[in-house]
Amino acid sequence: MLTAAMLLPSLASGDDPTADQQYMLELINQFRADPQGELANLVNFSSPGVWAATKSNDPSIAYALNYFGVSASDLAAQFASLTAAPPLAWNSALNNSATSYSNLMITADQKSHTLDGQTLDQRIVNGGYSANWLQVGANLFATAQSPLQAHAAFVIDWGSGSGTVNGIQSPAGHRNLLLNAGMKEIGIGFQSIAIPNTNVNATGPLVVTEHLASQFRYDGTNYISDAILTGSVFQESIVMDAFYAPGEGLAGKEIDVYNNATGILVASGFSNSAGGFNISLTGLTNGIVYRVDAPGLGLADQTFTLNEHTDNYGVPVMVYDNVYESFMVVPEPGSLLLCLVAILPLLGFRSRHLFC
């Protein structure tokens, strides 16, 4: 049951995501937009429901698929029934609580949802999130090898022992949470403390906590969950795959939202240090075409309309789904070559799964 407290949403303020956190957010939103397409990005089938000789282009994902004995036919069948969900926006308060919990798992050397004796809603509110929350959820992974492998672990939901069937957790709770259409914001907390060599459970190299939530405001008459415009501004300077990569984000780029019919500016913001943006669309409504402009980039404007629906949380809440738009800058061929030559030594020739 909702309370009638008149608090405004606390959207995406505070610390920016790192480039790896923004990358993982982009992966999640790609998954929410097209679950079946994301499975094809992460794993390889020789035919529907049959593993290819190389199960994944990422060795750590392929290793996990083999280790847990994930069934290709079960995985394909489960993904066939998945439906898309609106995008998630970054929220720094959720990231604060998620990072604190990743640190706690390292200190306790345990992977558990109950290490601090608090409920999840207490945890996120203590991290600075609005007390006017609608839904909350959490995913944990204490031995992630990379942001991409952590993403695959939650999406595929591999596992062993009781509660798993053919190498997949049943139900696939981590996957289901990432596809929960009622969730609107996320913080992806990587640890900020060193992992002791003596740890045996929380060993990383990445200890990952995802805190997801949604929130509302009360305008004196209605309970409203406003839309958030989320996305990224990036330049194809590392991998030419039409997808954000760590190091490609462009910081400080202006993003403006106009009523397309009247030309009135209705919202604006700037890309953060990782190139992502999360702009509150408070007061915007459905039935109107809005135009998104990134001035100075020389790229075409984009348009959207809002999707409004009423959900019951004990009282009716007017929910406006988030919107995703991104702006990709493609450098001239000569400048791209120079960028690649300059950045290869920095990358250490690390591999990255390509997304097309």
Tab-separated table of C-alpha atoms in Angstrom:
chain	number	residue	atom	x	y	z
A	1	MET	CA	0.000	0.000	0.000
A	2	LEU	CA	1.401	3.379	-0.978
A	3	THR	CA	1.680	6.273	1.398
A	4	ALA	CA	0.662	9.782	0.420
A	5	ALA	CA	4.017	11.369	1.161
A	6	MET	CA	4.629	14.200	-1.290
A	7	LEU	CA	8.257	13.514	-2.242
A	8	LEU	CA	9.714	14.078	-5.674
A	9	PRO	CA	11.803	11.379	-7.349
A	10	SER	CA	15.546	11.474	-6.754
A	11	LEU	CA	16.667	10.681	-10.282
A	12	ALA	CA	20.222	9.825	-11.228
A	13	SER	CA	22.047	12.300	-9.058
A	14	GLY	CA	25.423	11.908	-7.408
A	15	ASP	CA	28.188	9.689	-8.743
A	16	ASP	CA	28.336	8.940	-12.451
A	17	PRO	CA	28.630	5.348	-13.620
A	18	THR	CA	32.049	4.163	-14.675
A	19	ALA	CA	32.531	3.204	-18.311
A	20	ASP	CA	32.161	-0.493	-17.365
A	21	GLN	CA	28.960	0.210	-15.434
A	22	GLN	CA	27.535	2.196	-18.362
A	23	TYR	CA	28.498	-0.668	-20.673
A	24	MET	CA	26.667	-3.145	-18.480
A	25	LEU	CA	23.611	-0.859	-18.400
A	26	GLU	CA	23.664	-0.718	-22.204
A	27	LEU	CA	23.809	-4.522	-22.312
A	28	ILE	CA	20.832	-4.775	-19.957
A	29	ASN	CA	18.781	-2.345	-22.014
A	30	GLN	CA	19.701	-4.218	-25.182
A	31	PHE	CA	18.415	-7.372	-23.480
A	32	ARG	CA	15.199	-5.694	-22.347
A	33	ALA	CA	14.559	-4.361	-25.854
A	34	ASP	CA	15.170	-7.709	-27.588
A	35	PRO	CA	15.620	-10.772	-25.317
A	36	GLN	CA	15.972	-13.235	-28.191
A	37	GLY	CA	18.484	-11.043	-29.983
A	38	GLU	CA	20.564	-10.723	-26.836
A	39	LEU	CA	20.751	-14.502	-26.440
A	40	ALA	CA	22.122	-14.684	-29.986
A	41	ASN	CA	24.751	-12.097	-28.982
A	42	LEU	CA	25.870	-14.111	-25.961
A	43	VAL	CA	25.831	-17.729	-27.183
A	44	ASN	CA	26.261	-19.682	-30.404
A	45	PHE	CA	23.833	-22.281	-31.753
A	46	SER	CA	24.613	-24.458	-34.781
A	47	SER	CA	20.856	-24.852	-35.263
A	48	PRO	CA	17.908	-23.851	-33.050
A	49	GLY	CA	18.442	-25.335	-29.590
A	50	VAL	CA	21.754	-27.044	-30.506
A	51	TRP	CA	25.117	-25.796	-29.307
A	52	ALA	CA	27.727	-24.797	-31.851
A	53	ALA	CA	31.237	-26.176	-31.387
A	54	THR	CA	32.148	-22.898	-29.680
A	55	LYS	CA	29.257	-22.149	-27.340
A	56	SER	CA	30.162	-18.487	-26.905
A	57	ASN	CA	32.709	-16.121	-28.410
A	58	ASP	CA	33.576	-15.090	-24.854
A	59	PRO	CA	35.731	-17.819	-23.231
A	60	SER	CA	34.466	-17.153	-19.684
A	61	ILE	CA	30.843	-17.522	-20.819
A	62	ALA	CA	31.656	-20.692	-22.765
A	63	TYR	CA	33.410	-22.105	-19.703
A	64	ALA	CA	30.381	-21.466	-17.487
A	65	LEU	CA	27.992	-23.022	-19.999
A	66	ASN	CA	30.138	-26.163	-19.999
A	67	TYR	CA	30.737	-26.167	-16.243
A	68	PHE	CA	27.037	-25.951	-15.364
A	69	GLY	CA	25.911	-28.171	-18.228
A	70	VAL	CA	23.446	-25.603	-19.573
A	71	SER	CA	20.951	-27.215	-21.943
A	72	ALA	CA	20.829	-25.471	-25.319
A	73	SER	CA	17.312	-26.718	-26.032
A	74	ASP	CA	15.972	-25.596	-22.654
A	75	LEU	CA	17.632	-22.199	-22.973
A	76	ALA	CA	16.269	-21.632	-26.477
A	77	ALA	CA	12.774	-22.720	-25.453
A	78	GLN	CA	12.735	-20.413	-22.431
A	79	PHE	CA	13.912	-17.404	-24.434
A	80	ALA	CA	11.324	-18.002	-27.134
A	81	SER	CA	8.580	-16.981	-24.701
A	82	LEU	CA	10.266	-13.853	-23.292
A	83	THR	CA	8.806	-10.419	-24.000
A	84	ALA	CA	10.515	-7.046	-24.193
A	85	ALA	CA	10.445	-4.434	-21.425
A	86	PRO	CA	11.056	-0.661	-21.321
A	87	PRO	CA	14.630	0.482	-20.637
A	88	LEU	CA	16.201	1.044	-17.236
A	89	ALA	CA	17.768	4.358	-16.219
A	90	TRP	CA	20.888	4.714	-14.085
A	91	ASN	CA	20.299	5.817	-10.497
A	92	SER	CA	23.304	6.767	-8.376
A	93	ALA	CA	21.499	6.186	-5.074
A	94	LEU	CA	20.833	2.600	-6.114
A	95	ASN	CA	24.457	2.334	-7.136
A	96	ASN	CA	25.513	3.552	-3.681
A	97	SER	CA	23.525	0.824	-1.954
A	98	ALA	CA	24.623	-1.797	-4.486
A	99	THR	CA	28.311	-0.924	-4.139
A	100	SER	CA	28.060	-1.001	-0.341
A	101	TYR	CA	26.529	-4.458	-0.542
A	102	SER	CA	29.245	-5.752	-2.877
A	103	ASN	CA	31.800	-4.520	-0.341
A	104	LEU	CA	29.875	-6.274	2.428
A	105	MET	CA	29.979	-9.570	0.531
A	106	ILE	CA	33.764	-9.237	0.274
A	107	THR	CA	34.144	-8.406	3.963
A	108	ALA	CA	31.922	-11.342	4.988
A	109	ASP	CA	33.266	-13.588	2.201
A	110	GLN	CA	29.710	-14.698	1.507
A	111	LYS	CA	27.178	-14.462	-1.280
A	112	SER	CA	23.880	-13.853	0.501
A	113	HIS	CA	20.965	-11.427	0.326
A	114	THR	CA	20.741	-11.039	4.130
A	115	LEU	CA	24.229	-10.115	5.305
A	116	ASP	CA	23.329	-6.779	6.932
A	117	GLY	CA	20.078	-7.794	8.629
A	118	GLN	CA	18.145	-5.232	6.569
A	119	THR	CA	15.341	-5.646	4.087
A	120	LEU	CA	16.141	-4.611	0.529
A	121	ASP	CA	13.876	-1.568	0.701
A	122	GLN	CA	15.643	-0.418	3.885
A	123	ARG	CA	18.970	-0.912	2.147
A	124	ILE	CA	18.149	1.212	-0.891
A	125	VAL	CA	16.470	3.985	1.124
A	126	ASN	CA	19.522	4.125	3.391
A	127	GLY	CA	21.576	4.511	0.216
A	128	GLY	CA	19.590	7.636	-0.683
A	129	TYR	CA	16.783	6.266	-2.861
A	130	SER	CA	13.267	7.657	-2.486
A	131	ALA	CA	11.095	6.191	0.273
A	132	ASN	CA	8.289	6.401	-2.291
A	133	TRP	CA	9.333	3.177	-3.999
A	134	LEU	CA	6.976	0.911	-5.933
A	135	GLN	CA	9.100	-2.191	-6.508
A	136	VAL	CA	12.607	-3.270	-5.499
A	137	GLY	CA	14.814	-6.204	-6.478
A	138	ALA	CA	18.434	-7.368	-6.336
A	139	ASN	CA	20.835	-9.637	-8.235
A	140	LEU	CA	24.171	-10.808	-6.814
A	141	PHE	CA	27.246	-12.395	-8.412
A	142	ALA	CA	30.390	-12.822	-6.298
A	143	THR	CA	32.772	-14.355	-8.868
A	144	ALA	CA	32.209	-12.404	-12.094
A	145	GLN	CA	35.071	-12.435	-14.583
A	146	SER	CA	34.006	-9.305	-16.486
A	147	PRO	CA	30.966	-7.041	-16.957
A	148	LEU	CA	29.959	-9.067	-20.026
A	149	GLN	CA	30.216	-12.388	-18.186
A	150	ALA	CA	28.263	-10.990	-15.216
A	151	HIS	CA	25.553	-9.846	-17.623
A	152	ALA	CA	25.445	-13.280	-19.269
A	153	ALA	CA	25.251	-15.007	-15.875
A	154	PHE	CA	22.132	-13.048	-14.920
A	155	VAL	CA	20.536	-13.320	-18.372
A	156	ILE	CA	21.157	-17.036	-18.865
A	157	ASP	CA	20.793	-17.707	-15.119
A	158	TRP	CA	23.135	-20.675	-15.047
A	159	GLY	CA	23.585	-22.657	-11.837
A	160	SER	CA	23.845	-26.072	-10.217
A	161	GLY	CA	22.370	-28.065	-7.369
A	162	SER	CA	18.845	-27.859	-6.027
A	163	GLY	CA	16.634	-25.292	-7.727
A	164	THR	CA	18.226	-25.792	-11.125
A	165	VAL	CA	17.097	-27.809	-14.142
A	166	ASN	CA	19.630	-28.747	-16.835
A	167	GLY	CA	22.070	-26.077	-15.679
A	168	ILE	CA	19.513	-23.235	-15.487
A	169	GLN	CA	18.016	-21.898	-12.279
A	170	SER	CA	14.309	-22.636	-11.963
A	171	PRO	CA	12.624	-20.253	-11.926
A	172	ALA	CA	15.149	-18.003	-13.642
A	173	GLY	CA	14.862	-15.304	-10.996
A	174	HIS	CA	17.839	-13.182	-12.060
A	175	ARG	CA	16.672	-13.124	-15.665
A	176	ASN	CA	13.080	-12.456	-14.660
A	177	LEU	CA	14.145	-9.498	-12.512
A	178	LEU	CA	16.081	-7.940	-15.397
A	179	LEU	CA	12.965	-8.261	-17.575
A	180	ASN	CA	10.534	-6.981	-14.943
A	181	ALA	CA	8.682	-4.194	-16.755
A	182	GLY	CA	7.797	-2.564	-13.430
A	183	MET	CA	11.453	-1.769	-12.707
A	184	LYS	CA	12.606	1.601	-14.030
A	185	GLU	CA	15.985	2.341	-12.425
A	186	ILE	CA	19.157	0.442	-11.607
A	187	GLY	CA	22.468	0.755	-9.822
A	188	ILE	CA	25.215	-1.725	-10.735
A	189	GLY	CA	27.613	-1.884	-7.817
A	190	PHE	CA	31.112	-3.241	-8.357
A	191	GLN	CA	33.240	-3.490	-5.233
A	192	SER	CA	35.298	-0.483	-4.172
A	193	ILE	CA	37.533	-2.359	-1.700
A	194	ALA	CA	40.278	-4.914	-2.215
A	195	ILE	CA	39.407	-8.623	-2.195
A	196	PRO	CA	41.542	-10.507	0.373
A	197	ASN	CA	43.531	-13.443	-0.982
A	198	THR	CA	41.954	-15.551	1.754
A	199	ASN	CA	38.429	-15.174	0.336
A	200	VAL	CA	36.894	-18.374	-1.001
A	201	ASN	CA	33.311	-17.280	-1.827
A	202	ALA	CA	33.463	-13.603	-2.809
A	203	THR	CA	36.556	-13.796	-4.992
A	204	GLY	CA	35.671	-11.631	-7.987
A	205	PRO	CA	37.582	-10.293	-9.786
A	206	LEU	CA	34.253	-8.431	-9.929
A	207	VAL	CA	31.736	-8.747	-7.110
A	208	VAL	CA	28.516	-7.443	-8.627
A	209	THR	CA	25.308	-6.281	-6.965
A	210	GLU	CA	22.416	-4.974	-9.044
A	211	HIS	CA	19.726	-2.983	-7.236
A	212	LEU	CA	16.599	-2.329	-9.294
A	213	ALA	CA	13.621	-0.227	-8.269
A	214	SER	CA	10.871	2.143	-9.357
A	215	GLN	CA	9.390	5.135	-7.568
A	216	PHE	CA	6.487	7.565	-7.643
A	217	ARG	CA	5.414	11.083	-6.734
A	218	TYR	CA	2.066	12.388	-5.494
A	219	ASP	CA	0.742	15.617	-7.038
A	220	GLY	CA	-2.130	16.054	-4.580
A	221	THR	CA	-4.513	14.105	-6.770
A	222	ASN	CA	-2.673	11.315	-8.552
A	223	TYR	CA	0.192	8.938	-7.894
A	224	ILE	CA	2.577	9.218	-10.844
A	225	SER	CA	5.706	7.350	-11.926
A	226	ASP	CA	7.335	9.633	-14.478
A	227	ALA	CA	9.285	8.538	-17.517
A	228	ILE	CA	13.055	8.885	-17.747
A	229	LEU	CA	14.920	9.427	-21.003
A	230	THR	CA	18.010	7.236	-20.896
A	231	GLY	CA	20.734	6.332	-23.352
A	232	SER	CA	24.273	7.285	-24.294
A	233	VAL	CA	26.383	9.476	-26.532
A	234	PHE	CA	29.413	7.652	-27.882
A	235	GLN	CA	31.943	7.635	-30.693
A	236	GLU	CA	32.858	4.468	-32.578
A	237	SER	CA	36.560	4.642	-31.759
A	238	ILE	CA	37.350	1.198	-30.290
A	239	VAL	CA	35.072	-1.423	-31.851
A	240	MET	CA	33.039	-0.716	-34.985
A	241	ASP	CA	29.923	-2.569	-33.863
A	242	ALA	CA	27.315	0.226	-33.550
A	243	PHE	CA	27.244	-0.381	-29.794
A	244	TYR	CA	28.670	1.398	-26.766
A	245	ALA	CA	32.051	0.153	-25.546
A	246	PRO	CA	33.978	1.287	-22.455
A	247	GLY	CA	36.105	4.217	-23.521
A	248	GLU	CA	33.782	5.340	-26.324
A	249	GLY	CA	31.475	7.529	-24.212
A	250	LEU	CA	31.400	11.282	-24.855
A	251	ALA	CA	30.991	13.363	-21.701
A	252	GLY	CA	29.276	16.719	-21.333
A	253	LYS	CA	27.151	16.536	-24.478
A	254	GLU	CA	23.882	18.454	-24.315
A	255	ILE	CA	20.621	16.558	-24.761
A	256	ASP	CA	17.444	18.593	-25.350
A	257	VAL	CA	13.830	17.399	-25.501
A	258	TYR	CA	11.220	19.479	-27.355
A	259	ASN	CA	7.511	19.270	-27.946
A	260	ASN	CA	7.773	18.449	-31.627
A	261	ALA	CA	4.604	20.326	-32.598
A	262	THR	CA	5.271	23.562	-30.689
A	263	GLY	CA	9.071	23.554	-30.594
A	264	ILE	CA	8.999	24.277	-26.836
A	265	LEU	CA	11.912	22.910	-24.807
A	266	VAL	CA	10.433	20.568	-22.164
A	267	ALA	CA	13.499	18.829	-20.679
A	268	SER	CA	17.265	18.876	-21.021
A	269	GLY	CA	20.470	17.483	-19.556
A	270	PHE	CA	24.052	16.483	-20.334
A	271	SER	CA	25.826	13.193	-20.827
A	272	ASN	CA	27.771	12.093	-17.776
A	273	SER	CA	31.473	11.244	-17.571
A	274	ALA	CA	30.809	7.778	-19.077
A	275	GLY	CA	28.689	9.185	-21.918
A	276	GLY	CA	25.339	8.098	-20.495
A	277	PHE	CA	22.376	10.333	-19.798
A	278	ASN	CA	19.278	9.983	-17.612
A	279	ILE	CA	16.846	12.874	-17.913
A	280	SER	CA	13.620	13.084	-15.920
A	281	LEU	CA	10.552	13.641	-18.097
A	282	THR	CA	8.417	14.835	-15.196
A	283	GLY	CA	5.119	16.254	-16.368
A	284	LEU	CA	5.364	14.894	-19.906
A	285	THR	CA	2.410	12.828	-21.021
A	286	ASN	CA	1.237	10.462	-23.742
A	287	GLY	CA	-0.344	11.465	-27.047
A	288	ILE	CA	2.393	13.999	-27.835
A	289	VAL	CA	5.386	13.557	-30.129
A	290	TYR	CA	8.637	14.677	-28.487
A	291	ARG	CA	11.886	15.377	-30.303
A	292	VAL	CA	15.355	14.681	-28.892
A	293	ASP	CA	18.254	16.805	-30.119
A	294	ALA	CA	21.972	16.488	-29.376
A	295	PRO	CA	23.176	19.897	-30.614
A	296	GLY	CA	26.699	20.148	-31.910
A	297	LEU	CA	27.031	16.496	-32.911
A	298	GLY	CA	25.655	16.903	-36.423
A	299	LEU	CA	23.336	13.929	-35.963
A	300	ALA	CA	19.676	13.628	-36.854
A	301	ASP	CA	17.107	14.329	-34.161
A	302	GLN	CA	15.093	11.429	-32.765
A	303	THR	CA	11.437	11.333	-31.754
A	304	PHE	CA	9.354	9.392	-29.255
A	305	THR	CA	5.924	9.207	-27.700
A	306	LEU	CA	5.270	8.102	-24.131
A	307	ASN	CA	3.438	4.961	-23.149
A	308	GLU	CA	1.120	5.483	-20.169
A	309	HIS	CA	-0.627	2.734	-18.209
A	310	THR	CA	-2.213	2.483	-14.791
A	311	ASP	CA	-0.821	-0.138	-12.420
A	312	ASN	CA	-2.356	-1.063	-9.094
A	313	TYR	CA	-0.080	-0.894	-6.051
A	314	GLY	CA	-2.915	-0.804	-3.540
A	315	VAL	CA	-3.865	2.488	-5.185
A	316	PRO	CA	-3.764	3.246	-8.925
A	317	VAL	CA	-0.464	4.668	-10.172
A	318	MET	CA	-0.110	6.399	-13.547
A	319	VAL	CA	3.078	4.887	-14.954
A	320	TYR	CA	4.960	6.403	-17.884
A	321	ASP	CA	7.488	3.969	-19.339
A	322	ASN	CA	11.101	5.032	-19.775
A	323	VAL	CA	12.416	5.920	-23.223
A	324	TYR	CA	15.760	4.942	-24.755
A	325	GLU	CA	17.591	7.058	-27.347
A	326	SER	CA	21.300	7.046	-28.152
A	327	PHE	CA	23.560	9.129	-30.381
A	328	MET	CA	26.488	7.451	-32.125
A	329	VAL	CA	29.264	9.501	-33.709
A	330	VAL	CA	31.195	7.745	-36.479
A	331	PRO	CA	34.627	9.335	-37.016
A	332	GLU	CA	36.262	9.823	-40.381
A	333	PRO	CA	38.151	6.674	-41.527
A	334	GLY	CA	41.553	8.308	-41.120
A	335	SER	CA	40.876	9.484	-37.567
A	336	LEU	CA	39.463	6.068	-36.639
A	337	LEU	CA	42.671	4.385	-37.772
A	338	LEU	CA	44.709	6.740	-35.617
A	339	CYS	CA	42.441	6.051	-32.632
A	340	LEU	CA	42.810	2.304	-33.056
A	341	VAL	CA	46.584	2.492	-33.344
A	342	ALA	CA	46.750	4.663	-30.243
A	343	ILE	CA	44.433	2.596	-28.109
A	344	LEU	CA	45.541	-0.970	-28.839
A	345	PRO	CA	48.511	-0.843	-26.423
A	346	LEU	CA	46.190	0.476	-23.717
A	347	LEU	CA	43.746	-2.365	-24.242
A	348	GLY	CA	46.378	-5.022	-23.794
A	349	PHE	CA	44.767	-6.797	-26.765
A	350	ARG	CA	41.884	-7.913	-24.562
A	351	SER	CA	39.047	-9.600	-26.413
A	352	ARG	CA	35.448	-8.412	-26.443
A	353	HIS	CA	32.349	-10.089	-27.794
A	354	LEU	CA	31.108	-8.242	-30.874
A	355	PHE	CA	27.521	-7.094	-31.133
A	356	CYS	CA	25.982	-6.425	-34.533
